[in-house]
Amino acid sequence: MLATPSGIPACPDTGRQRRLAVQLADMIPGAATIRVSLTDPQQTWPHLHAVVKDETGKTMELGRTSARVAARWILRVWPEADWTRPHTFHLADATLTRSDLVAAGRGR
């Protein structure tokens, strides 16, 4: 695939992100967003952590295994993301945004 001078592919593969959104929606019915971070509040060292919310913003209960699988899949689709910061994956439009920027109102 051709790349721009910045090294970013000229035609990014959005099909992969959309397939992931469909798979996660099937795996977690009712999920709208999945927030992924490396800071699990119950661990003292970096550890994958996922918080799933429905369309109303209510946190959904998710088993530890399912949460880790979802987080790993998201990390693998976006390996270039700065995972020192939390990110939110929006299943409706298959986009990933930094959660701290959304909370500050600076982007989506």
Short mmCIF file of C-alpha atoms in Angstrom, two decimals:
data_model
loop_
_atom_site.label_atom_id
_atom_site.label_comp_id
_atom_site.label_asym_id
_atom_site.label_seq_id
_atom_site.Cartn_x
_atom_site.Cartn_y
_atom_site.Cartn_z
CA MET A 1 0.00 0.00 0.00
CA LEU A 2 1.28 3.47 -0.80
CA ALA A 3 2.21 5.69 2.12
CA THR A 4 2.21 9.44 2.60
CA PRO A 5 5.47 11.24 3.55
CA SER A 6 4.46 10.87 7.20
CA GLY A 7 4.51 7.10 6.83
CA ILE A 8 0.76 6.73 7.31
CA PRO A 9 -0.90 4.49 4.70
CA ALA A 10 -2.66 6.52 2.02
CA CYS A 11 -5.69 4.21 2.22
CA PRO A 12 -5.93 2.89 5.78
CA ASP A 13 -7.54 -0.53 6.19
CA THR A 14 -10.79 0.42 7.91
CA GLY A 15 -12.25 -2.99 7.11
CA ARG A 16 -10.24 -4.51 9.93
CA GLN A 17 -11.64 -2.03 12.47
CA ARG A 18 -15.20 -2.61 11.23
CA ARG A 19 -14.80 -6.40 11.48
CA LEU A 20 -13.55 -5.98 15.03
CA ALA A 21 -16.56 -3.82 15.92
CA VAL A 22 -18.93 -6.48 14.56
CA GLN A 23 -17.12 -9.27 16.42
CA LEU A 24 -17.14 -7.37 19.70
CA ALA A 25 -20.83 -6.44 19.29
CA ASP A 26 -21.61 -10.14 18.82
CA MET A 27 -19.45 -11.11 21.79
CA ILE A 28 -20.86 -8.38 24.08
CA PRO A 29 -24.52 -7.71 23.14
CA GLY A 30 -25.64 -4.18 23.96
CA ALA A 31 -22.11 -2.75 24.12
CA ALA A 32 -21.58 0.71 22.60
CA THR A 33 -18.06 1.57 23.79
CA ILE A 34 -15.08 -0.26 25.24
CA ARG A 35 -12.50 1.75 27.16
CA VAL A 36 -9.11 0.04 27.21
CA SER A 37 -6.16 0.92 29.41
CA LEU A 38 -3.09 -0.70 30.92
CA THR A 39 -4.01 0.40 34.42
CA ASP A 40 -6.32 -2.07 36.11
CA PRO A 41 -7.34 -0.46 39.42
CA GLN A 42 -7.10 -3.86 41.15
CA GLN A 43 -3.48 -4.48 40.10
CA THR A 44 -0.25 -2.79 41.18
CA TRP A 45 1.52 -3.30 37.84
CA PRO A 46 0.47 -2.52 34.26
CA HIS A 47 -2.36 -4.84 33.38
CA LEU A 48 -5.00 -4.82 30.63
CA HIS A 49 -8.28 -3.33 31.77
CA ALA A 50 -11.53 -2.86 29.83
CA VAL A 51 -14.71 -1.03 30.77
CA VAL A 52 -17.76 -1.67 28.57
CA LYS A 53 -20.65 0.78 28.40
CA ASP A 54 -24.02 0.60 26.68
CA GLU A 55 -25.63 3.35 24.57
CA THR A 56 -26.92 5.16 27.66
CA GLY A 57 -23.44 5.25 29.21
CA LYS A 58 -24.23 2.64 31.84
CA THR A 59 -21.32 0.32 32.69
CA MET A 60 -21.97 -3.28 31.70
CA GLU A 61 -20.73 -6.24 33.73
CA LEU A 62 -18.21 -8.33 31.84
CA GLY A 63 -16.24 -11.38 32.90
CA ARG A 64 -12.49 -11.02 33.34
CA THR A 65 -11.69 -13.32 30.42
CA SER A 66 -14.05 -11.53 28.02
CA ALA A 67 -12.68 -8.14 29.10
CA ARG A 68 -9.09 -9.22 28.48
CA VAL A 69 -9.93 -10.76 25.10
CA ALA A 70 -11.71 -7.59 23.98
CA ALA A 71 -8.82 -5.42 25.18
CA ARG A 72 -6.22 -7.60 23.44
CA TRP A 73 -8.13 -7.56 20.16
CA ILE A 74 -8.36 -3.77 20.26
CA LEU A 75 -4.64 -3.41 21.05
CA ARG A 76 -3.77 -5.69 18.14
CA VAL A 77 -5.81 -3.69 15.62
CA TRP A 78 -4.19 -0.42 16.74
CA PRO A 79 -0.60 -1.34 17.69
CA GLU A 80 0.61 2.17 16.81
CA ALA A 81 -1.64 3.86 19.39
CA ASP A 82 -0.06 5.38 22.51
CA TRP A 83 -1.25 2.77 25.00
CA THR A 84 0.25 4.66 27.94
CA ARG A 85 -3.05 6.59 27.74
CA PRO A 86 -6.53 5.02 27.90
CA HIS A 87 -8.48 4.73 24.63
CA THR A 88 -12.16 4.21 23.86
CA PHE A 89 -13.34 2.04 20.97
CA HIS A 90 -16.73 3.12 19.61
CA LEU A 91 -18.47 0.09 18.13
CA ALA A 92 -21.04 2.06 16.10
CA ASP A 93 -18.47 3.72 13.84
CA ALA A 94 -15.44 1.51 14.58
CA THR A 95 -13.25 4.38 15.75
CA LEU A 96 -10.67 4.57 18.49
CA THR A 97 -10.08 7.78 20.45
CA ARG A 98 -7.89 8.72 23.36
CA SER A 99 -10.15 8.80 26.40
CA ASP A 100 -8.31 11.64 28.10
CA LEU A 101 -8.86 13.91 25.06
CA VAL A 102 -12.58 13.11 24.94
CA ALA A 103 -12.94 13.83 28.67
CA ALA A 104 -11.19 17.18 28.19
CA GLY A 105 -13.47 18.00 25.23
CA ARG A 106 -10.57 18.27 22.77
CA GLY A 107 -11.48 15.61 20.28
CA ARG A 108 -13.20 12.44 19.41
#
